[in-house]
C-alpha positions as semicolon CSV with decimal commas, in nm:
position;residue;x (nm);y (nm);z (nm)
1;M;0,000;-0,002;0,000
2;A;0,279;0,239;0,084
3;I;0,442;0,172;-0,248
4;I;0,119;0,255;-0,434
5;T;0,077;0,576;-0,236
6;W;0,433;0,681;-0,311
7;Q;0,386;0,607;-0,678
8;N;0,066;0,804;-0,683
9;A;0,245;1,095;-0,517
10;V;0,521;1,086;-0,779
11;I;0,262;1,079;-1,059
12;A;0,072;1,365;-0,902
13;F;0,390;1,570;-0,858
14;A;0,490;1,500;-1,218
15;G;0,147;1,610;-1,337
16;I;0,165;1,935;-1,139
17;L;0,518;1,993;-1,277
18;V;0,400;1,941;-1,634
19;I;0,102;2,172;-1,584
20;G;0,332;2,431;-1,430
21;I;0,576;2,418;-1,719
22;F;0,291;2,437;-1,967
23;A;0,151;2,742;-1,784
24;L;0,491;2,912;-1,797
25;V;0,521;2,840;-2,167
26;I;0,177;2,980;-2,239
27;V;0,203;3,301;-2,039
28;D;0,555;3,366;-2,163
29;G;0,461;3,310;-2,529
30;T;0,766;3,089;-2,584
31;F;0,607;2,945;-2,896
32;L;0,556;3,286;-3,063
33;H;0,753;3,398;-3,365
34;K;0,995;3,666;-3,247
35;Q;0,887;3,950;-3,474
36;Y;1,092;4,194;-3,270
37;L;1,411;4,029;-3,397
38;E;1,327;4,040;-3,768
39;P;1,520;4,360;-3,842
40;W;1,844;4,184;-3,741
41;A;1,831;3,960;-4,050
42;E;2,085;4,073;-4,313
43;D;1,820;4,044;-4,584
44;Y;1,549;4,232;-4,389
45;H;1,588;4,546;-4,600
46;E;1,543;4,359;-4,930
47;Q;1,163;4,341;-4,892
48;F;1,141;4,716;-4,949
49;E;1,172;4,886;-5,291
50;D;1,238;5,238;-5,177
51;P;1,613;5,277;-5,119
52;R;1,533;5,525;-4,836
53;V;1,340;5,258;-4,652
54;Q;1,621;5,012;-4,719
55;V;1,879;5,231;-4,545
56;L;1,634;5,316;-4,266
57;A;1,590;4,942;-4,208
58;H;1,957;4,939;-4,108
59;G;1,920;5,251;-3,895
60;V;1,682;5,080;-3,654
61;L;1,968;4,852;-3,550
62;S;2,173;5,136;-3,406
63;P;2,247;5,169;-3,032
64;N;2,013;5,409;-2,856
65;S;1,926;5,540;-2,512
66;H;1,716;5,303;-2,298
67;N;1,634;5,112;-2,617
68;L;1,354;5,361;-2,678
69;Q;1,441;5,389;-3,053
70;S;1,302;5,742;-3,044
71;W;1,324;5,802;-3,420
72;R;1,056;5,942;-3,649
73;V;1,109;5,977;-4,020
74;V;0,915;6,185;-4,271
75;L;0,972;6,092;-4,634
76;E;0,992;6,392;-4,868
77;G;1,027;6,405;-5,245
78;E;1,175;6,102;-5,413
79;D;1,517;6,069;-5,258
80;S;1,521;6,243;-4,915
81;F;1,377;6,223;-4,566
82;L;1,366;6,422;-4,244
83;L;1,465;6,271;-3,910
84;Y;1,282;6,385;-3,593
85;V;1,286;6,279;-3,229
86;D;0,985;6,060;-3,166
87;T;0,845;6,224;-2,852
88;D;0,611;5,929;-2,783
89;R;0,919;5,736;-2,670
90;L;1,121;5,944;-2,422
91;S;1,255;5,892;-2,068
92;P;1,185;6,231;-1,904
93;K;1,285;6,115;-1,552
94;A;1,631;5,983;-1,648
95;D;1,685;6,221;-1,941
96;P;1,497;6,544;-1,862
97;P;1,667;6,763;-2,123
98;G;1,636;6,501;-2,398
99;R;2,012;6,497;-2,443
100;Q;2,040;6,121;-2,466
101;A;1,747;6,108;-2,708
102;T;1,933;6,362;-2,924
103;V;2,258;6,164;-2,906
104;S;2,054;5,861;-3,027
105;Q;1,964;6,052;-3,345
106;G;2,333;6,060;-3,425
107;T;2,384;5,685;-3,371
108;F;2,099;5,633;-3,619
109;L;2,247;5,860;-3,882
110;E;2,581;5,680;-3,883
111;Y;2,413;5,341;-3,941
112;V;2,211;5,502;-4,222
113;R;2,528;5,647;-4,379
114;I;2,714;5,315;-4,375
115;A;2,410;5,128;-4,513
116;A;2,370;5,378;-4,795
117;E;2,729;5,340;-4,897
118;E;2,694;4,962;-4,896
119;L;2,386;4,976;-5,112
120;G;2,546;5,206;-5,373
121;Y;2,437;5,546;-5,252
122;E;2,587;5,855;-5,100
123;A;2,396;5,989;-4,802
124;E;2,417;6,366;-4,783
125;I;2,337;6,449;-4,418
126;E;2,241;6,806;-4,321
127;L;2,210;6,846;-3,943
128;F;1,929;7,072;-3,816
129;P;1,828;7,213;-4,159
130;E;1,577;7,446;-3,987
131;G;1,809;7,535;-3,698
132;E;1,858;7,362;-3,362
133;Y;1,568;7,305;-3,128
134;G;1,619;7,441;-2,775
135;L;1,800;7,275;-2,484
136;E;1,493;7,195;-2,273
137;G;1,341;6,852;-2,301
138;S;0,969;6,905;-2,349
139;P;0,808;6,700;-2,626
140;E;0,694;7,025;-2,786
141;N;1,052;7,149;-2,809
142;L;1,214;6,820;-2,921
143;D;0,951;6,770;-3,191
144;S;0,963;7,132;-3,316
145;K;1,238;7,091;-3,574
146;P;1,399;6,806;-3,769
147;V;1,730;6,679;-3,648
148;A;1,855;6,609;-3,999
149;R;1,767;6,599;-4,364
150;V;1,917;6,299;-4,542
151;S;1,934;6,285;-4,927
152;L;2,035;5,974;-5,114
153;K;2,230;6,005;-5,441
154;E;2,351;5,720;-5,652
155;A;2,723;5,669;-5,592
156;S;2,933;5,840;-5,852
157;G;3,152;5,648;-6,093
158;D;3,461;5,816;-5,956
159;A;3,446;5,624;-5,629
160;P;3,782;5,508;-5,484
161;E;3,931;5,208;-5,659
162;E;3,893;4,975;-5,359
163;V;3,521;5,065;-5,339
164;R;3,468;4,995;-5,713
165;E;3,652;4,662;-5,684
166;S;3,445;4,563;-5,382
167;R;3,122;4,641;-5,563
168;E;3,231;4,442;-5,868
169;T;3,327;4,134;-5,659
170;G;3,025;4,147;-5,435
171;G;3,231;4,212;-5,122
172;Y;3,150;4,457;-4,847
173;I;3,222;4,823;-4,920
174;S;3,285;4,890;-4,554
175;P;3,421;4,641;-4,303
176;L;3,180;4,803;-4,057
177;Y;2,869;4,703;-4,251
178;P;2,847;4,336;-4,136
179;V;2,924;4,444;-3,783
180;M;2,595;4,638;-3,773
181;F;2,418;4,305;-3,741
182;L;2,590;4,215;-3,412
183;P;2,442;4,307;-3,070
184;D;2,539;4,658;-2,971
185;T;2,540;4,620;-2,591
186;Y;2,708;4,351;-2,378
187;R;2,610;4,365;-2,012
188;V;2,812;4,051;-1,927
189;S;3,151;4,024;-1,759
190;Y;3,456;4,115;-1,963
191;R;3,787;3,932;-1,950
192;E;4,091;4,089;-1,782
193;T;4,252;4,118;-2,125
194;K;4,379;4,473;-2,189
195;L;4,317;4,646;-2,517
196;Q;4,607;4,646;-2,761
197;Q;4,783;4,983;-2,770
198;E;4,751;4,998;-3,146
199;D;4,376;4,939;-3,111
200;I;4,348;5,220;-2,861
201;E;4,533;5,455;-3,097
202;K;4,302;5,360;-3,385
203;L;3,991;5,407;-3,175
204;E;4,101;5,741;-3,034
205;A;4,195;5,856;-3,384
206;L;3,823;5,843;-3,474
207;S;3,785;6,165;-3,276
208;T;3,660;6,467;-3,466
209;E;3,706;6,844;-3,429
210;N;3,429;6,875;-3,172
211;V;3,401;6,525;-3,028
212;T;3,683;6,334;-2,857
213;I;3,717;5,967;-2,762
214;V;3,951;5,890;-2,470
215;V;4,023;5,531;-2,365
216;F;4,138;5,456;-2,007
217;Q;4,287;5,129;-1,894
218;E;4,547;5,223;-1,636
219;A;4,452;5,074;-1,299
220;E;4,401;5,410;-1,130
221;D;4,152;5,533;-1,392
222;V;3,972;5,201;-1,420
223;E;3,921;5,198;-1,042
224;K;3,818;5,568;-1,035
225;L;3,571;5,547;-1,326
226;G;3,432;5,219;-1,196
227;D;3,372;5,383;-0,861
228;I;3,197;5,678;-1,025
229;A;2,981;5,442;-1,228
230;L;2,884;5,237;-0,922
231;R;2,802;5,539;-0,701
232;A;2,603;5,695;-0,982
233;A;2,408;5,371;-1,013
234;E;2,332;5,385;-0,643
235;V;2,197;5,740;-0,685
236;E;1,980;5,622;-0,975
237;A;1,865;5,319;-0,781
238;G;1,745;5,549;-0,506
239;N;1,541;5,768;-0,742
240;S;1,188;5,627;-0,739
241;G;1,084;5,819;-1,044
242;V;1,366;5,682;-1,260
243;Q;1,309;5,330;-1,126
244;E;0,936;5,343;-1,199
245;E;1,011;5,471;-1,548
246;G;1,249;5,182;-1,611
247;S;1,005;4,930;-1,467
248;E;0,736;5,052;-1,707
249;L;0,968;4,996;-1,997
250;F;1,043;4,637;-1,898
251;R;0,890;4,374;-2,128
252;P;0,840;4,057;-1,924
253;N;0,743;3,807;-2,195
254;E;0,734;3,733;-2,566
255;W;0,381;3,871;-2,603
256;E;0,496;4,212;-2,472
257;K;0,815;4,208;-2,677
258;N;0,622;4,156;-2,998
259;K;0,366;4,423;-2,900
260;F;0,608;4,703;-2,806
261;R;0,945;4,608;-2,961
262;Y;1,128;4,870;-2,754
263;G;1,237;4,900;-2,391
264;F;1,416;4,649;-2,167
265;T;1,425;4,269;-2,158
266;M;1,617;3,996;-1,979
267;E;1,835;3,925;-2,279
268;G;2,185;4,060;-2,286
269;Q;2,276;3,955;-1,930
270;G;2,428;3,621;-2,019
271;L;2,130;3,411;-1,925
272;S;2,056;3,091;-2,117
273;P;1,741;3,096;-2,339
274;L;1,579;2,838;-2,110
275;K;1,638;3,050;-1,798
276;V;1,508;3,359;-1,979
277;H;1,183;3,186;-2,071
278;V;1,136;3,039;-1,720
279;L;1,196;3,375;-1,554
280;Q;0,970;3,551;-1,805
281;G;0,697;3,303;-1,732
282;L;0,730;3,358;-1,359
283;L;0,727;3,735;-1,405
284;S;0,414;3,707;-1,613
285;L;0,238;3,491;-1,351
286;F;0,365;3,703;-1,061
287;P;0,400;4,066;-1,184
288;S;0,504;4,179;-0,833
289;M;0,844;4,016;-0,904
290;N;0,901;4,312;-1,141
291;S;0,845;4,571;-0,870
292;P;1,062;4,888;-0,873
293;E;1,241;4,748;-0,569
294;A;1,327;4,426;-0,744
295;S;1,433;4,621;-1,051
296;R;1,655;4,842;-0,836
297;D;1,826;4,549;-0,667
298;S;1,886;4,376;-1,000
299;F;2,023;4,693;-1,154
300;L;2,268;4,748;-0,871
301;S;2,384;4,386;-0,878
302;Q;2,444;4,395;-1,251
303;T;2,634;4,724;-1,225
304;K;2,853;4,593;-0,949
305;T;2,935;4,278;-1,150
306;A;3,007;4,489;-1,461
307;V;3,239;4,726;-1,275
308;E;3,428;4,437;-1,115
309;N;3,479;4,281;-1,458
310;T;3,587;4,570;-1,678
311;P;3,948;4,619;-1,809
312;A;3,891;4,959;-1,968
313;Y;3,656;5,254;-2,000
314;A;3,605;5,518;-2,265
315;L;3,466;5,870;-2,245
316;I;3,311;6,065;-2,528
317;I;3,369;6,438;-2,458
318;T;3,244;6,732;-2,660
319;E;3,328;7,101;-2,691
320;G;3,021;7,256;-2,531
321;N;2,682;7,085;-2,522
322;S;2,486;7,218;-2,818
323;R;2,228;7,001;-2,989
324;T;2,461;6,967;-3,289
325;V;2,753;6,829;-3,084
326;Q;2,509;6,593;-2,910
327;V;2,415;6,448;-3,248
328;E;2,779;6,443;-3,353
329;S;2,869;6,247;-3,039
330;G;2,608;5,990;-3,133
331;I;2,752;5,964;-3,485
332;L;3,098;5,909;-3,341
333;Y;2,975;5,657;-3,080
334;S;2,832;5,438;-3,358
335;R;3,161;5,460;-3,547
336;F;3,350;5,382;-3,228
337;L;3,124;5,089;-3,137
338;L;3,142;4,930;-3,485
339;T;3,516;4,977;-3,516
340;A;3,576;4,824;-3,173
341;S;3,335;4,537;-3,245
342;D;3,530;4,466;-3,566
343;M;3,838;4,433;-3,344
344;G;3,663;4,178;-3,118
345;Y;3,568;4,412;-2,833
346;A;3,228;4,472;-2,676
347;M;3,078;4,778;-2,505
348;Q;2,818;4,883;-2,253
349;P;2,728;5,246;-2,172
350;L;2,730;5,323;-1,801
351;S;2,616;5,683;-1,842
352;Q;2,422;5,746;-1,521
353;A;2,687;5,994;-1,401
354;T;2,633;6,201;-1,713
355;E;2,254;6,235;-1,659
356;E;2,108;6,572;-1,570
357;Y;1,834;6,532;-1,315
358;P;1,879;6,709;-0,977
359;E;1,972;6,403;-0,765
360;M;2,256;6,321;-1,003
361;A;2,411;6,673;-0,989
362;G;2,690;6,571;-0,750
363;M;2,806;6,278;-0,966
364;Y;2,772;6,488;-1,281
365;K;2,996;6,754;-1,128
366;E;3,249;6,498;-1,011
367;I;3,300;6,324;-1,347
368;H;3,335;6,660;-1,520
369;E;3,584;6,792;-1,266
370;E;3,794;6,477;-1,300
371;Y;3,786;6,421;-1,674
372;A;3,662;6,730;-1,865
373;E;3,816;7,069;-1,922
374;E;3,618;7,392;-1,868
375;G;3,351;7,420;-2,139
376;E;3,356;7,051;-2,219
377;T;3,077;6,800;-2,164
378;V;3,106;6,428;-2,097
379;Q;2,838;6,283;-2,323
380;M;2,904;5,911;-2,251
381;L;3,089;5,678;-2,015
382;V;3,139;5,333;-2,169
383;R;3,295;5,014;-2,050
384;I;3,491;4,819;-2,310
385;G;3,661;4,483;-2,326
386;V;3,647;4,123;-2,459
387;P;3,320;3,965;-2,344
388;E;3,318;3,639;-2,150
389;K;3,019;3,517;-2,356
390;E;2,798;3,609;-2,646
391;V;2,460;3,778;-2,600
392;P;2,151;3,775;-2,825
393;P;2,029;4,091;-3,006
394;T;1,757;4,306;-2,846
395;M;1,414;4,421;-2,960
396;R;1,390;4,645;-3,263
397;L;1,093;4,822;-3,420
398;D;0,972;4,740;-3,765
399;V;1,113;5,009;-3,991
400;M;0,767;5,094;-4,113
401;D;0,669;5,189;-3,756
402;I;0,908;5,488;-3,760
403;I;0,809;5,621;-4,105
404;E;0,548;5,878;-4,197
405;E;0,464;5,938;-4,561
């Protein structure tokens, strides 16, 4: 009798376990097609006839603040378009002046430029064709003027010889083009491996007249910048408004990822696909697990791990803080990211100390006193190194969702 009872208990437990797993699979949407990853396919752009849409389909892959993808495009004429900030996707608590949203317009433009070149066009980019919008971050201000006008012209026949040869042989025009299809942010641990000095020199040489890249890997600077990043994260973790804003942008399951296609997910943290789906299922069944408090603790833990496993940092510093140099810093960041990725390095912005809400003022002042000259602005703080593991790509909007006729 005891044996039968034990067997029945095992069967009952197995049944409950199966039902539980099935429930997790259903609420997570594990079986759904991941529409939010479609733009990462190298042939994604080929479904569109308009060359402007084809290059824009590459632009949506660019790195951007809080993965909000705050781009809005208005097509004009037959060969040009205007780029605006999409004010429906902003983070006013963490980015009250809309500076990071403006930087993200620049990251987009560089991906568009590289894609245009690869597809046989020259992208003529005019920043702020109607003048800069103001420095305050209201939606009315950020949406008042276009960030850029981009015109596509067929590449001229007098292109450099190596470009012509590459087109004739079907090779890549730019070595950075295939790198655009790699994940842009690695939140995992990096190896202790230092960057090669020649790589540092090449990366810093990307600097422009108004925007400078500086790489730090001496122990003193790594420790100092890591400490700034961690203390700034603690300030952010203690800001209920910022935490609630981040919690609202978190997509806990496949249903939500396909619906929104922007914001935060569990990918990118080195978790196995199975663990991601199990955790997503649990979060879907028990939403309280995604409370601002839980989000705060997870954020601090991840930042601490990141800081403890970072061999180098980079700063992007501009002359002044005009809207134009903000866009230019985004352009340079994309170039920096793609060039470093082509070398085998990965990056993760840790830019809390550069944010401009009142509670962060002390950290903002400290990083500028330590690393910027008078009149300069630190636009980004980035960790860089060789990642311990690969990460999957993150959500991206369908290109047609950012376009207005």
